[in-house]
XYZ file of C-alpha atoms in Angstrom:
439
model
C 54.483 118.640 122.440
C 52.608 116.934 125.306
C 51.938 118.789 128.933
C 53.896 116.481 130.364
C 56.977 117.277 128.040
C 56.409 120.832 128.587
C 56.624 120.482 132.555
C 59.991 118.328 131.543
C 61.112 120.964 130.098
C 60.549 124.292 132.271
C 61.316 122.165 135.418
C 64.578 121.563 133.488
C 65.314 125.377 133.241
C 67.819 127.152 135.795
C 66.463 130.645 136.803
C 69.294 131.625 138.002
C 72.773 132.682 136.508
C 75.696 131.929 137.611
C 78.773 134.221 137.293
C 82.522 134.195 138.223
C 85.690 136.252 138.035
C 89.193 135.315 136.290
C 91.823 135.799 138.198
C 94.931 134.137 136.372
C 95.641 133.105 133.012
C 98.581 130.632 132.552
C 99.426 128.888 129.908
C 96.559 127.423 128.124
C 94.965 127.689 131.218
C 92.007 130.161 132.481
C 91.575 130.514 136.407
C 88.661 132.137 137.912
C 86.931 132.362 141.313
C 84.013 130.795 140.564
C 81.071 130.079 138.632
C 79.421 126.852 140.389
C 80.060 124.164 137.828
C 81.350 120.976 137.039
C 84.098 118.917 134.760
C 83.029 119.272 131.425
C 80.338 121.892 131.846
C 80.733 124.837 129.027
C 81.325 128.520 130.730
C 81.044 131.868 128.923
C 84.009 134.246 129.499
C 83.320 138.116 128.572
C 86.039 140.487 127.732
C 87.027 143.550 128.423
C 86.659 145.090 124.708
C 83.515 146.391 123.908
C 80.804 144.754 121.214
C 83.321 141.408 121.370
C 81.733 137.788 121.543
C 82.162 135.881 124.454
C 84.846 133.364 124.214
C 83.540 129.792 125.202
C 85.356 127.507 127.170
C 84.838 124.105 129.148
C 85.662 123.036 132.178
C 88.726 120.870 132.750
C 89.707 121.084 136.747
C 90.010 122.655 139.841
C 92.445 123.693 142.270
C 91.750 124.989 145.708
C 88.453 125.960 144.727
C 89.417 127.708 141.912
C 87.747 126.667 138.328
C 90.153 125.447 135.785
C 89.064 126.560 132.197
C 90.326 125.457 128.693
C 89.115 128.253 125.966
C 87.734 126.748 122.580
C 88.979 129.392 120.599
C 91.706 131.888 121.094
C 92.400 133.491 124.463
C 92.183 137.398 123.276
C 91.415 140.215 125.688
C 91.235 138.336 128.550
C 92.006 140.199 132.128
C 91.599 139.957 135.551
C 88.017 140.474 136.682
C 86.547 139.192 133.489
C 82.844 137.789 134.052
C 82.538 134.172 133.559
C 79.388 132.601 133.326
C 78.701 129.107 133.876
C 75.717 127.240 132.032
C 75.858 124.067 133.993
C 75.602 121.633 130.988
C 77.966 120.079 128.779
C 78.632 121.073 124.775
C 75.576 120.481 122.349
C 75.395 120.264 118.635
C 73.091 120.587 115.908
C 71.952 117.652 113.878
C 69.972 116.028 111.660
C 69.578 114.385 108.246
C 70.054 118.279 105.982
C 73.764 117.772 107.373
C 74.623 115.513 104.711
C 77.119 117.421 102.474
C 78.207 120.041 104.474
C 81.452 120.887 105.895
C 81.433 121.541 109.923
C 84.147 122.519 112.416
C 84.815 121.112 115.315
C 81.853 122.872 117.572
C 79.394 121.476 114.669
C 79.134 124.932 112.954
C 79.586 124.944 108.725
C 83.125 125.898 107.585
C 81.968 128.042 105.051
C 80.383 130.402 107.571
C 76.539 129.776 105.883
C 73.891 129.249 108.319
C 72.884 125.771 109.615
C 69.930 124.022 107.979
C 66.815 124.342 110.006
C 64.775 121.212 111.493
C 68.005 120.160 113.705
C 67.808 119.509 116.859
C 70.236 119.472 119.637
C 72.323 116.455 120.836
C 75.044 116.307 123.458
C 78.465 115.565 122.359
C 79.338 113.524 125.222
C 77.429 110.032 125.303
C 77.978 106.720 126.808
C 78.665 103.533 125.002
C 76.335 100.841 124.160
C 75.428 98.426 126.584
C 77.761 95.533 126.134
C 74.482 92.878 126.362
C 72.393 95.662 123.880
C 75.356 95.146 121.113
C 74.356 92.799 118.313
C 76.785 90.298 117.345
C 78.411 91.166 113.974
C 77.509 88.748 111.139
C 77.165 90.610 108.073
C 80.262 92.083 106.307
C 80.243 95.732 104.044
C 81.567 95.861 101.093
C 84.930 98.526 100.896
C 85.361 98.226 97.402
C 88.761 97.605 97.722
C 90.208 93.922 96.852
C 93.080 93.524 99.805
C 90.063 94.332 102.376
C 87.282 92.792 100.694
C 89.017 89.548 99.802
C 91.706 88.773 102.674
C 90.914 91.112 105.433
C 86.606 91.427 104.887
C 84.611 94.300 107.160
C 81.467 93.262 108.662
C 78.794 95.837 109.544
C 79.699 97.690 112.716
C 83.767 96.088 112.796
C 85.956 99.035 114.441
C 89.585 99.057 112.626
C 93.035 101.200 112.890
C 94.875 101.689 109.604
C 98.644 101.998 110.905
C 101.343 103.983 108.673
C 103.999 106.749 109.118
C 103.672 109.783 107.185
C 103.323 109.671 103.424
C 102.115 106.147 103.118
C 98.904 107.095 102.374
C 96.739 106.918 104.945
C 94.335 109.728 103.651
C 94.140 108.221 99.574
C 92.977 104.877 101.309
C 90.146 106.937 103.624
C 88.726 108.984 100.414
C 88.512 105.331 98.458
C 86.680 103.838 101.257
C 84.477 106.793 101.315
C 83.614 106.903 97.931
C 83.529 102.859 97.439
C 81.595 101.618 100.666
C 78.047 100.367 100.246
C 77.326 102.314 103.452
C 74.187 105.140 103.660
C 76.398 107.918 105.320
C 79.478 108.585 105.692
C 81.096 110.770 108.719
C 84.615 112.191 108.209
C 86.781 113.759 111.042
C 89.346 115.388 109.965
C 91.756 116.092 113.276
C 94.826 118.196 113.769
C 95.396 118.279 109.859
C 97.599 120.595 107.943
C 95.268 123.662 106.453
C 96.321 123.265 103.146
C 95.222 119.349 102.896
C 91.603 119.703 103.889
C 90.276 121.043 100.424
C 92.641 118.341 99.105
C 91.552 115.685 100.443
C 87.632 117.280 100.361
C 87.928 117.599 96.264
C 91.023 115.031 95.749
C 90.567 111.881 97.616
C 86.467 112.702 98.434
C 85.352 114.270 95.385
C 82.242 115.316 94.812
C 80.871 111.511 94.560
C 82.045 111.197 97.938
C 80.915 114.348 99.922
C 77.263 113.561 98.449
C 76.728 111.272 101.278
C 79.334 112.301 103.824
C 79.689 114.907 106.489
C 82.583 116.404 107.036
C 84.133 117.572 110.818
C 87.206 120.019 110.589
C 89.849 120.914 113.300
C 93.305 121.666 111.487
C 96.400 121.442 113.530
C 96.540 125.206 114.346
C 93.163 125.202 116.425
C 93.505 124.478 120.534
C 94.311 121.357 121.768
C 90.287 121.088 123.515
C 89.131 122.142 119.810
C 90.983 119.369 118.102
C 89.733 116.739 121.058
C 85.857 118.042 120.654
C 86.398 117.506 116.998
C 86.731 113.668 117.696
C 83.672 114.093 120.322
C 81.337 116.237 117.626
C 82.232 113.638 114.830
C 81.625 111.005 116.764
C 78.110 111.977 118.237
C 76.956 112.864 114.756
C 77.830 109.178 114.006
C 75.724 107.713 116.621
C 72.683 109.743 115.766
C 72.767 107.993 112.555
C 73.102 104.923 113.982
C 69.883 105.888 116.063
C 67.601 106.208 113.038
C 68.896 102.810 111.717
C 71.722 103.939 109.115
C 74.646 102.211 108.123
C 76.815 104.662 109.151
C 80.939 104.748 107.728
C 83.302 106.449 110.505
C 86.376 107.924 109.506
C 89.251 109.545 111.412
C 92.109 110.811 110.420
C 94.270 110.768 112.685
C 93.696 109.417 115.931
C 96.797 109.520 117.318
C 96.704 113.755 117.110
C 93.443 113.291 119.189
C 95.725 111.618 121.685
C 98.401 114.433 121.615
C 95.763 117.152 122.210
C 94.491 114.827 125.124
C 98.268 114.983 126.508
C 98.381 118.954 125.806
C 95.711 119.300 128.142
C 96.419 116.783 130.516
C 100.127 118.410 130.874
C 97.893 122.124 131.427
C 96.306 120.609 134.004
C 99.066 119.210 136.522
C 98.902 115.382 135.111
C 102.082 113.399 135.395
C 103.431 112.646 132.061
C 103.642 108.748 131.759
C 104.980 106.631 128.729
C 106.828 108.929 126.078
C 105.187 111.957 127.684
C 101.141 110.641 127.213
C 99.332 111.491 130.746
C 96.781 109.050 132.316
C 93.848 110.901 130.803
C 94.780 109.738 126.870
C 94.630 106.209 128.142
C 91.299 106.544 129.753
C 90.171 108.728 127.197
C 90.650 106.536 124.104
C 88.769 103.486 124.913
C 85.566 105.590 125.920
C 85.705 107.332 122.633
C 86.133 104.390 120.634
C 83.589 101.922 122.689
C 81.434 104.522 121.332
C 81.177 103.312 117.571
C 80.402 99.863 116.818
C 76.712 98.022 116.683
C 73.467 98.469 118.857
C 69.965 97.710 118.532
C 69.465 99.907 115.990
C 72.009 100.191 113.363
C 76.037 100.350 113.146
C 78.750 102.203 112.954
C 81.768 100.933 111.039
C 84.796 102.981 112.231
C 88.292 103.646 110.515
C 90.913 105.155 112.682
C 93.953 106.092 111.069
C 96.917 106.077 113.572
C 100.491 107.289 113.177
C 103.487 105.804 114.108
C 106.604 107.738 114.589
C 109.268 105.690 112.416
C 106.738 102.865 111.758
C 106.842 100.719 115.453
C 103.569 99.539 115.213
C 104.751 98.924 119.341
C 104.635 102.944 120.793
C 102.136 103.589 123.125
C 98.960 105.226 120.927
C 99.214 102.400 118.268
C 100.117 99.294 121.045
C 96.640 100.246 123.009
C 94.205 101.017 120.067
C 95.339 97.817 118.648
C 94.540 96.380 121.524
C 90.988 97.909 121.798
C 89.926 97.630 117.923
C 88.348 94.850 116.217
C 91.475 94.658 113.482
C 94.092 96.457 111.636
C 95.344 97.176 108.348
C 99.133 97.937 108.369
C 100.435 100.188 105.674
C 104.303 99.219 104.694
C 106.260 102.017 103.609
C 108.340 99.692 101.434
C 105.687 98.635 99.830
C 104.416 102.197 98.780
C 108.428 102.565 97.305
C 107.346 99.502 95.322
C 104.876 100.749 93.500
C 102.397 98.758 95.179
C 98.900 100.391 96.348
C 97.527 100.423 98.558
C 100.161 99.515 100.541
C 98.533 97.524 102.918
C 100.639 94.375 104.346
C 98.413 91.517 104.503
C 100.666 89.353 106.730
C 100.766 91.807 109.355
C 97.115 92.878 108.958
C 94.180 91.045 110.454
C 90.479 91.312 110.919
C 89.359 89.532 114.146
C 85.605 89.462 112.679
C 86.495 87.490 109.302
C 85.847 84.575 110.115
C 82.447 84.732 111.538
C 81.121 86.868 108.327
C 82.015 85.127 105.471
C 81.475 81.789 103.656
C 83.586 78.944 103.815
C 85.225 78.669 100.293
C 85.990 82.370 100.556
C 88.138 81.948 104.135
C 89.451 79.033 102.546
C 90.533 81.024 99.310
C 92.003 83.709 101.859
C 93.853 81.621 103.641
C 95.773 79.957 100.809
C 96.087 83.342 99.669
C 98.296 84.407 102.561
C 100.086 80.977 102.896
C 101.526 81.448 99.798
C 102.534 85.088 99.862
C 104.214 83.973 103.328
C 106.147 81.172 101.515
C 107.251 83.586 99.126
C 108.294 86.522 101.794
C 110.097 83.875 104.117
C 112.003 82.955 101.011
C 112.554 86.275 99.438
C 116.221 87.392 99.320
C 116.958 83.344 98.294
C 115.329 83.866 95.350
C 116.077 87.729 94.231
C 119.955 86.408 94.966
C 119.324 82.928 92.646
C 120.770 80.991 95.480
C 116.933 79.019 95.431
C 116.927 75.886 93.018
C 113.648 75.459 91.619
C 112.145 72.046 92.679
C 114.147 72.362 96.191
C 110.629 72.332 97.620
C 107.244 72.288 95.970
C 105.984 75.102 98.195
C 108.487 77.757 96.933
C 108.066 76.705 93.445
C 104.009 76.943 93.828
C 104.951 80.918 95.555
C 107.114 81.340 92.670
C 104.492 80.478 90.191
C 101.765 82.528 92.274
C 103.354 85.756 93.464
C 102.751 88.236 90.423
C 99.048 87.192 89.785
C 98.745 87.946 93.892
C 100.662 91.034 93.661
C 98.261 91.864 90.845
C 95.131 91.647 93.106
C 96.682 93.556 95.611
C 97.277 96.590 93.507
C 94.538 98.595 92.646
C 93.960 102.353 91.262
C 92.515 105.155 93.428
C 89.724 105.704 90.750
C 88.881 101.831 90.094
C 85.792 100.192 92.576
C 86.015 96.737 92.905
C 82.092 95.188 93.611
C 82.330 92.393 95.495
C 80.816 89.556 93.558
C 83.756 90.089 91.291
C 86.505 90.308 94.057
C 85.669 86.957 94.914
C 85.648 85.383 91.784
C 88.983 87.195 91.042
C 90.535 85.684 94.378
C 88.767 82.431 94.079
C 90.269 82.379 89.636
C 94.254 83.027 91.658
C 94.071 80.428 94.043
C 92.301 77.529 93.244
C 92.236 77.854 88.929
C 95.620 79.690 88.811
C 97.417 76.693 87.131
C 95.738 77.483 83.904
């Protein structure tokens, strides 16, 4: 390290300490008369039992000069007159390249309680987006290794997409594919406000061991604190953009955003906000575009993002789902009736969309997609005419060509959970349907 550096750093260093005293606990909430601090900062609270750990906890308001705290863990032994001690920064993790196969929580510490790797270094959860003007333009796609995205709804390198479903559609089964399938170097997986019992599931089910080789793996089940589950979106996200930084192709999967967005609304509630629309406060609305501004391209490498997003009853129009789709580069819509069908993955190709398509691939292959979806909209438009008989063939050439079509498209759609489709031969397959599929 240079002179210079070490000057930085000891310039950088606070001798002081700054302590203050709790005087209320309500709630979620932790009051205290002090430290000096600010929003966001990460404060130290000591108990009253003896040989306990401090409890950490971060900033989230004031009122009347009192600080407003929000623990990470639980809120055990806590009293009036506890010492809190404020560290005037903001929460840091631990990464670096050894991460790749581990399981982490939410603060960036493994699940399995081993020791971190050494060589990491420290890196703030909070950052700022990309410059807009720094951003490059997105012109090369990624192969999924699925045929509905690869061949009618194709990813380029960096693309940010929601995959919207109600429970049970399989939402999860379609993340561990893409994670095990994608052509990208890393892939980081948040898994946020989750049932207990479906992490290992989905870390040796839909993952497998294939998959966790080159993934990491962020943890905050639905029985952790609201500012836990939120971080866990932060700390997954910031291990993301270091990637990016040293020029990966980096995959980005959450599951779910939408209980990021409840956490957001726990706290904001805590705190005094005014509930708004179906009970979200002002903060989940601000909150949610600088999180997901976050992943995307820069200057030196990309992040291509999957946020899974519930919707209560499947209206694709409540207020998460309306303003991520308006903030994403896409979305693939998973239809419950299609899942009763049989058919997976369920994805419903007229009501998906990928607003990057057309600028990534070639022109026969946006051709081939196109007649693709005209003629599985002929057929929908028309269904219940012809599951009734009341359509004549030759009534209309376009029906009868939908007819003809629709199993050898249903076929492409479907695809097994264990099955990778390269995409050379998703392309032929598509191209073979549409344009050869008279023969």
């Amino acid at each position: 390290m240079k002179t210079s550096e070490v000057l930085q750093w000891i310039e950088k260093i606070d001798p002081y300490k700054r302590f203050g005293k709790v005087t209320r606990m309500v709630g979620l909430l932790i009051e205290s008369k002090g430290p000096e601090t600010s929003i966001g900062d990460v404060c130290y609270i000591y108990t009253n039992q003896k040989n306990a750990q401090p409890i950490m906890a971060e900033v989230v308001g004031f009122q009347q000069e009192n600080v407003l705290l929000m623990p990470y863990g639980e809120a055990k032994n806590i009293g009036p007159g506890c010492l809190v001690e404020g560290t005037r920064t903001s929460l840091e993790i631990k990464v670096g390249r050894s991460l790749v196969g581990k399981v982490l929580d939410s603060l960036g510490r493994p699940l399995d309680q081993k020791n971190l790797p050494r060589g990491l270094m420290s890196y703030p959860t909070e950052q700022e987006p990309p410059n807009p003007l720094s951003r490059p333009p997105i012109r090369e796609p990624i192969s999924i290794g699925i045929r509905a995205i690869d061949g009618l709804l194709t990813v380029g390198k960096g693309q940010r997409l929601g995959i919207f479903a109600g429970s049970g559609v399989g939402k999860s089964t379609l993340l561990g594919m893409i994670a095990r399938n994608s052509e990208a170097d890393v892939n980081v997986i948040a898994l946020i406000g989750e049932r207990g019992r479906e992490v290992r599931e989905f870390i040796e089910k839909d993952l497998g061991e294939e998959g966790l080789k080159k993934s990491i793996v962020i943890v905050a089940t639905s029985d952790q604190p609201a500012l836990k589950r939120i971080k866990g979106a932060y700390t997954a996200t910031a291990i993301a953009e270091y990637f990016r930084d040293l020029g990966y192709n980096v995959n980005f999967l959450m599951d779910s955003l939408t209980r990021v967005a409840m956490a957001q609304r726990e706290v904001g509630l805590a705190t005094g906000e005014p509930p708004t629309t179906k009970g979200y406060t002002p903060s989940v609305f601000a909150a949610l575009p600088r999180l997901l501004e976050r992943t995307g391209t820069n200057e030196n490498g990309s992040i291509t993002a999957f946020y899974t997003v519930l919707v209560d009853g499947d209206d694709l129009n409540e207020p998460i789902a309306d303003t991520v789709r308006g903030i994403l580069d896409g979305h693939l819509v998973l239809d419950r009736k299609l899942a009763e069908q049989g058919q997976y993955p369920a994805i419903n190709i007229l009501k998906s969309i990928s607003r990057v398509m057309n600028d990534i691939v070639a022109a026969d292959h946006l051709q081939a997609a196109e007649r693709f979806r005209s003629l599985l909209a002929v057929y929908e438009e028309n269904k219940e005419l012809i599951q009734i008989g009341a359509y004549k063939k030759g009534s209309s050439h376009e029906i009868d060509e939908a007819i003809h079509y629709y199993p050898k498209l249903i076929q492409f759609l479907k695809q097994g959970t264990s099955v990778h489709s390269p995409h050379e031969e998703t392309l032929a397959y598509l191209k073979n349907i549409v344009f050869q599929g008279d023969d």
